[in-house]
């Protein structure tokens, strides 16, 4: 077996189709070509930081500010998502039992973290998980409207959040 080569900045994100929390079929490319950046989170129901992030988006739960990886400037990300200036998409690849997710997984996640601005998809065959190979979750990837990777991450949100804020500051 050859060594795995992570996706890199500039690569095109693969087409991915899944059910969302409403039971609708969603193609990740539905979010392309809308003049918005896309923050795509790969996470799991059992992941504590994923739950903290979801609570922040859904309830503006400020306990996130106590995390060592948190930066005060990330509050701007919250505003960008709330104001429909940036897409944030959650893709769950495992349920609470570390089994493959299904529609109920995304529905229950939405029930716990109701935010109509954030689509919740399930990677029920671990296709994206196999491609990204996350080494720490949430793993947040920044995409542009052409579905090109601007900031790849197999671990954490800092790289993509920092890169998005840098881009927006320079525009």
PDB file of C-alpha atoms in Angstrom:
ATOM      1  CA  UNK A   1       0.000   0.000   0.000  1.00  0.00           C
ATOM      2  CA  UNK A   2       1.210   3.457  -0.864  1.00  0.00           C
ATOM      3  CA  UNK A   3       1.217   6.241   1.664  1.00  0.00           C
ATOM      4  CA  UNK A   4      -1.954   8.276   1.925  1.00  0.00           C
ATOM      5  CA  UNK A   5      -1.754  11.752   0.463  1.00  0.00           C
ATOM      6  CA  UNK A   6      -4.058  14.247   2.151  1.00  0.00           C
ATOM      7  CA  UNK A   7      -6.172  16.521  -0.005  1.00  0.00           C
ATOM      8  CA  UNK A   8      -4.449  19.869  -0.408  1.00  0.00           C
ATOM      9  CA  UNK A   9      -5.349  23.496  -0.873  1.00  0.00           C
ATOM     10  CA  UNK A  10      -6.611  24.056  -4.395  1.00  0.00           C
ATOM     11  CA  UNK A  11      -8.038  20.531  -4.767  1.00  0.00           C
ATOM     12  CA  UNK A  12     -11.696  20.281  -5.713  1.00  0.00           C
ATOM     13  CA  UNK A  13     -13.886  18.904  -2.949  1.00  0.00           C
ATOM     14  CA  UNK A  14     -15.605  15.664  -4.026  1.00  0.00           C
ATOM     15  CA  UNK A  15     -19.305  15.570  -4.747  1.00  0.00           C
ATOM     16  CA  UNK A  16     -21.138  14.285  -1.704  1.00  0.00           C
ATOM     17  CA  UNK A  17     -24.863  13.505  -1.457  1.00  0.00           C
ATOM     18  CA  UNK A  18     -26.690  12.750   1.776  1.00  0.00           C
ATOM     19  CA  UNK A  19     -29.923  13.202   3.664  1.00  0.00           C
ATOM     20  CA  UNK A  20     -30.197  16.275   5.865  1.00  0.00           C
ATOM     21  CA  UNK A  21     -31.980  16.700   9.198  1.00  0.00           C
ATOM     22  CA  UNK A  22     -35.303  17.204   7.371  1.00  0.00           C
ATOM     23  CA  UNK A  23     -35.016  14.009   5.330  1.00  0.00           C
ATOM     24  CA  UNK A  24     -34.244  15.893   2.115  1.00  0.00           C
ATOM     25  CA  UNK A  25     -31.515  14.715  -0.239  1.00  0.00           C
ATOM     26  CA  UNK A  26     -28.765  17.324  -0.350  1.00  0.00           C
ATOM     27  CA  UNK A  27     -25.816  17.518  -2.713  1.00  0.00           C
ATOM     28  CA  UNK A  28     -22.892  19.419  -1.196  1.00  0.00           C
ATOM     29  CA  UNK A  29     -22.597  21.117  -4.596  1.00  0.00           C
ATOM     30  CA  UNK A  30     -26.001  22.752  -3.942  1.00  0.00           C
ATOM     31  CA  UNK A  31     -23.982  25.275  -1.908  1.00  0.00           C
ATOM     32  CA  UNK A  32     -21.547  26.077  -4.736  1.00  0.00           C
ATOM     33  CA  UNK A  33     -21.612  29.181  -6.932  1.00  0.00           C
ATOM     34  CA  UNK A  34     -23.450  31.353  -4.419  1.00  0.00           C
ATOM     35  CA  UNK A  35     -20.618  33.817  -3.704  1.00  0.00           C
ATOM     36  CA  UNK A  36     -20.129  32.408  -0.215  1.00  0.00           C
ATOM     37  CA  UNK A  37     -17.351  30.585   1.536  1.00  0.00           C
ATOM     38  CA  UNK A  38     -18.230  27.196   2.994  1.00  0.00           C
ATOM     39  CA  UNK A  39     -16.985  25.869   6.333  1.00  0.00           C
ATOM     40  CA  UNK A  40     -17.491  22.115   6.249  1.00  0.00           C
ATOM     41  CA  UNK A  41     -17.254  20.354   9.600  1.00  0.00           C
ATOM     42  CA  UNK A  42     -16.584  16.644   9.822  1.00  0.00           C
ATOM     43  CA  UNK A  43     -17.660  15.462  13.264  1.00  0.00           C
ATOM     44  CA  UNK A  44     -19.319  12.776  15.337  1.00  0.00           C
ATOM     45  CA  UNK A  45     -22.129  12.736  17.888  1.00  0.00           C
ATOM     46  CA  UNK A  46     -19.807  11.446  20.644  1.00  0.00           C
ATOM     47  CA  UNK A  47     -17.241  14.240  20.063  1.00  0.00           C
ATOM     48  CA  UNK A  48     -17.273  16.710  22.979  1.00  0.00           C
ATOM     49  CA  UNK A  49     -15.737  19.643  21.018  1.00  0.00           C
ATOM     50  CA  UNK A  50     -18.268  19.038  18.205  1.00  0.00           C
ATOM     51  CA  UNK A  51     -21.079  19.354  20.758  1.00  0.00           C
ATOM     52  CA  UNK A  52     -19.546  22.531  22.206  1.00  0.00           C
ATOM     53  CA  UNK A  53     -19.306  24.049  18.720  1.00  0.00           C
ATOM     54  CA  UNK A  54     -22.912  23.087  17.908  1.00  0.00           C
ATOM     55  CA  UNK A  55     -24.149  24.583  21.204  1.00  0.00           C
ATOM     56  CA  UNK A  56     -22.318  27.813  20.394  1.00  0.00           C
ATOM     57  CA  UNK A  57     -23.972  28.079  16.974  1.00  0.00           C
ATOM     58  CA  UNK A  58     -27.433  26.990  18.189  1.00  0.00           C
ATOM     59  CA  UNK A  59     -27.683  28.753  21.540  1.00  0.00           C
ATOM     60  CA  UNK A  60     -24.732  31.165  21.503  1.00  0.00           C
ATOM     61  CA  UNK A  61     -23.463  29.059  24.415  1.00  0.00           C
ATOM     62  CA  UNK A  62     -20.395  30.960  25.588  1.00  0.00           C
ATOM     63  CA  UNK A  63     -18.782  28.030  27.416  1.00  0.00           C
ATOM     64  CA  UNK A  64     -16.814  27.622  24.168  1.00  0.00           C
ATOM     65  CA  UNK A  65     -14.733  30.619  25.242  1.00  0.00           C
ATOM     66  CA  UNK A  66     -13.108  28.533  27.994  1.00  0.00           C
ATOM     67  CA  UNK A  67     -11.562  26.097  25.499  1.00  0.00           C
ATOM     68  CA  UNK A  68      -7.816  26.356  24.885  1.00  0.00           C
ATOM     69  CA  UNK A  69      -8.331  26.360  21.110  1.00  0.00           C
ATOM     70  CA  UNK A  70     -10.820  29.237  21.207  1.00  0.00           C
ATOM     71  CA  UNK A  71      -9.887  32.729  19.971  1.00  0.00           C
ATOM     72  CA  UNK A  72     -12.027  35.832  20.670  1.00  0.00           C
ATOM     73  CA  UNK A  73     -12.050  36.803  16.978  1.00  0.00           C
ATOM     74  CA  UNK A  74     -14.058  33.648  16.193  1.00  0.00           C
ATOM     75  CA  UNK A  75     -17.220  35.459  17.303  1.00  0.00           C
ATOM     76  CA  UNK A  76     -17.069  37.006  13.812  1.00  0.00           C
ATOM     77  CA  UNK A  77     -17.605  33.495  12.360  1.00  0.00           C
ATOM     78  CA  UNK A  78     -20.837  33.213  14.354  1.00  0.00           C
ATOM     79  CA  UNK A  79     -22.060  36.501  12.864  1.00  0.00           C
ATOM     80  CA  UNK A  80     -21.090  35.472   9.319  1.00  0.00           C
ATOM     81  CA  UNK A  81     -23.105  32.247   9.602  1.00  0.00           C
ATOM     82  CA  UNK A  82     -26.078  33.936  11.295  1.00  0.00           C
ATOM     83  CA  UNK A  83     -26.141  36.674   8.617  1.00  0.00           C
ATOM     84  CA  UNK A  84     -26.033  34.126   5.754  1.00  0.00           C
ATOM     85  CA  UNK A  85     -22.654  35.422   4.575  1.00  0.00           C
ATOM     86  CA  UNK A  86     -20.899  32.053   5.054  1.00  0.00           C
ATOM     87  CA  UNK A  87     -22.227  28.503   4.989  1.00  0.00           C
ATOM     88  CA  UNK A  88     -21.437  26.197   7.895  1.00  0.00           C
ATOM     89  CA  UNK A  89     -22.259  22.565   7.128  1.00  0.00           C
ATOM     90  CA  UNK A  90     -22.000  19.734   9.640  1.00  0.00           C
ATOM     91  CA  UNK A  91     -21.311  16.223   8.360  1.00  0.00           C
ATOM     92  CA  UNK A  92     -21.597  13.538  11.040  1.00  0.00           C
ATOM     93  CA  UNK A  93     -19.757  10.282  10.401  1.00  0.00           C
ATOM     94  CA  UNK A  94     -20.580   8.395  13.625  1.00  0.00           C
ATOM     95  CA  UNK A  95     -23.510   8.296  16.032  1.00  0.00           C
ATOM     96  CA  UNK A  96     -23.277   8.254  19.846  1.00  0.00           C
ATOM     97  CA  UNK A  97     -22.324   4.546  19.790  1.00  0.00           C
ATOM     98  CA  UNK A  98     -19.557   5.138  17.223  1.00  0.00           C
ATOM     99  CA  UNK A  99     -21.644   3.300  14.623  1.00  0.00           C
ATOM    100  CA  UNK A 100     -22.471   4.585  11.155  1.00  0.00           C
ATOM    101  CA  UNK A 101     -25.003   7.414  11.266  1.00  0.00           C
ATOM    102  CA  UNK A 102     -28.383   7.423   9.583  1.00  0.00           C
ATOM    103  CA  UNK A 103     -31.194   9.933   9.111  1.00  0.00           C
ATOM    104  CA  UNK A 104     -32.118   9.644  12.798  1.00  0.00           C
ATOM    105  CA  UNK A 105     -28.593  10.758  13.714  1.00  0.00           C
ATOM    106  CA  UNK A 106     -28.924  14.072  11.882  1.00  0.00           C
ATOM    107  CA  UNK A 107     -32.506  14.501  13.092  1.00  0.00           C
ATOM    108  CA  UNK A 108     -31.496  13.954  16.743  1.00  0.00           C
ATOM    109  CA  UNK A 109     -28.477  16.271  16.379  1.00  0.00           C
ATOM    110  CA  UNK A 110     -30.816  18.965  15.034  1.00  0.00           C
ATOM    111  CA  UNK A 111     -33.232  18.271  17.885  1.00  0.00           C
ATOM    112  CA  UNK A 112     -30.371  18.900  20.349  1.00  0.00           C
ATOM    113  CA  UNK A 113     -28.864  21.805  18.398  1.00  0.00           C
ATOM    114  CA  UNK A 114     -31.637  23.447  16.392  1.00  0.00           C
ATOM    115  CA  UNK A 115     -30.073  25.926  13.990  1.00  0.00           C
ATOM    116  CA  UNK A 116     -31.900  26.205  10.696  1.00  0.00           C
ATOM    117  CA  UNK A 117     -28.887  27.906   9.113  1.00  0.00           C
ATOM    118  CA  UNK A 118     -26.688  24.811   9.512  1.00  0.00           C
ATOM    119  CA  UNK A 119     -27.390  21.787   7.326  1.00  0.00           C
ATOM    120  CA  UNK A 120     -26.659  18.512   9.107  1.00  0.00           C
ATOM    121  CA  UNK A 121     -25.664  15.685   6.796  1.00  0.00           C
ATOM    122  CA  UNK A 122     -24.575  12.137   7.529  1.00  0.00           C
ATOM    123  CA  UNK A 123     -21.570  10.391   6.055  1.00  0.00           C
ATOM    124  CA  UNK A 124     -23.347   7.049   6.346  1.00  0.00           C
ATOM    125  CA  UNK A 125     -20.723   5.123   4.350  1.00  0.00           C
ATOM    126  CA  UNK A 126     -17.749   7.116   5.684  1.00  0.00           C
ATOM    127  CA  UNK A 127     -16.918   8.293   2.167  1.00  0.00           C
ATOM    128  CA  UNK A 128     -15.812  11.767   3.276  1.00  0.00           C
ATOM    129  CA  UNK A 129     -14.219  10.327   6.401  1.00  0.00           C
ATOM    130  CA  UNK A 130     -12.092   8.029   4.210  1.00  0.00           C
ATOM    131  CA  UNK A 131     -11.091  10.969   1.997  1.00  0.00           C
ATOM    132  CA  UNK A 132     -10.309  13.440   4.809  1.00  0.00           C
ATOM    133  CA  UNK A 133      -8.968  10.914   7.341  1.00  0.00           C
ATOM    134  CA  UNK A 134      -9.616  13.179  10.349  1.00  0.00           C
ATOM    135  CA  UNK A 135      -7.069  12.842  13.127  1.00  0.00           C
ATOM    136  CA  UNK A 136      -9.002  15.122  15.462  1.00  0.00           C
ATOM    137  CA  UNK A 137     -12.541  16.385  15.342  1.00  0.00           C
ATOM    138  CA  UNK A 138     -14.192  18.582  14.566  1.00  0.00           C
ATOM    139  CA  UNK A 139     -12.161  18.790  11.375  1.00  0.00           C
ATOM    140  CA  UNK A 140     -13.262  21.961   9.578  1.00  0.00           C
ATOM    141  CA  UNK A 141     -12.361  22.526   5.923  1.00  0.00           C
ATOM    142  CA  UNK A 142     -12.726  25.911   4.216  1.00  0.00           C
ATOM    143  CA  UNK A 143     -14.046  25.842   0.638  1.00  0.00           C
ATOM    144  CA  UNK A 144     -14.708  28.632  -1.827  1.00  0.00           C
ATOM    145  CA  UNK A 145     -17.806  28.904  -3.995  1.00  0.00           C
ATOM    146  CA  UNK A 146     -16.125  26.780  -6.699  1.00  0.00           C
ATOM    147  CA  UNK A 147     -15.733  23.939  -4.159  1.00  0.00           C
ATOM    148  CA  UNK A 148     -11.966  24.406  -4.129  1.00  0.00           C
ATOM    149  CA  UNK A 149     -10.210  23.734  -0.848  1.00  0.00           C
ATOM    150  CA  UNK A 150      -8.865  27.000   0.549  1.00  0.00           C
ATOM    151  CA  UNK A 151      -7.755  25.493   3.871  1.00  0.00           C
ATOM    152  CA  UNK A 152      -7.641  21.751   4.372  1.00  0.00           C
ATOM    153  CA  UNK A 153      -7.710  20.372   7.879  1.00  0.00           C
ATOM    154  CA  UNK A 154      -7.814  16.828   9.154  1.00  0.00           C
ATOM    155  CA  UNK A 155      -7.951  18.138  12.724  1.00  0.00           C
ATOM    156  CA  UNK A 156      -9.576  21.099  14.444  1.00  0.00           C
ATOM    157  CA  UNK A 157     -11.180  24.332  13.326  1.00  0.00           C
ATOM    158  CA  UNK A 158      -8.408  26.878  13.907  1.00  0.00           C
ATOM    159  CA  UNK A 159      -6.755  26.686  10.477  1.00  0.00           C
ATOM    160  CA  UNK A 160      -9.997  27.202   8.567  1.00  0.00           C
ATOM    161  CA  UNK A 161     -11.445  29.810  10.941  1.00  0.00           C
ATOM    162  CA  UNK A 162      -8.156  31.757  10.927  1.00  0.00           C
ATOM    163  CA  UNK A 163      -7.846  31.552   7.120  1.00  0.00           C
ATOM    164  CA  UNK A 164     -11.431  32.749   6.559  1.00  0.00           C
ATOM    165  CA  UNK A 165     -10.958  35.722   8.890  1.00  0.00           C
ATOM    166  CA  UNK A 166      -7.660  36.581   7.173  1.00  0.00           C
ATOM    167  CA  UNK A 167      -9.304  36.477   3.718  1.00  0.00           C
ATOM    168  CA  UNK A 168     -12.229  38.639   4.828  1.00  0.00           C
ATOM    169  CA  UNK A 169      -9.944  41.149   6.563  1.00  0.00           C
ATOM    170  CA  UNK A 170      -7.979  41.585   3.327  1.00  0.00           C
ATOM    171  CA  UNK A 171     -11.107  42.119   1.167  1.00  0.00           C
TER     172      UNK A 171
END
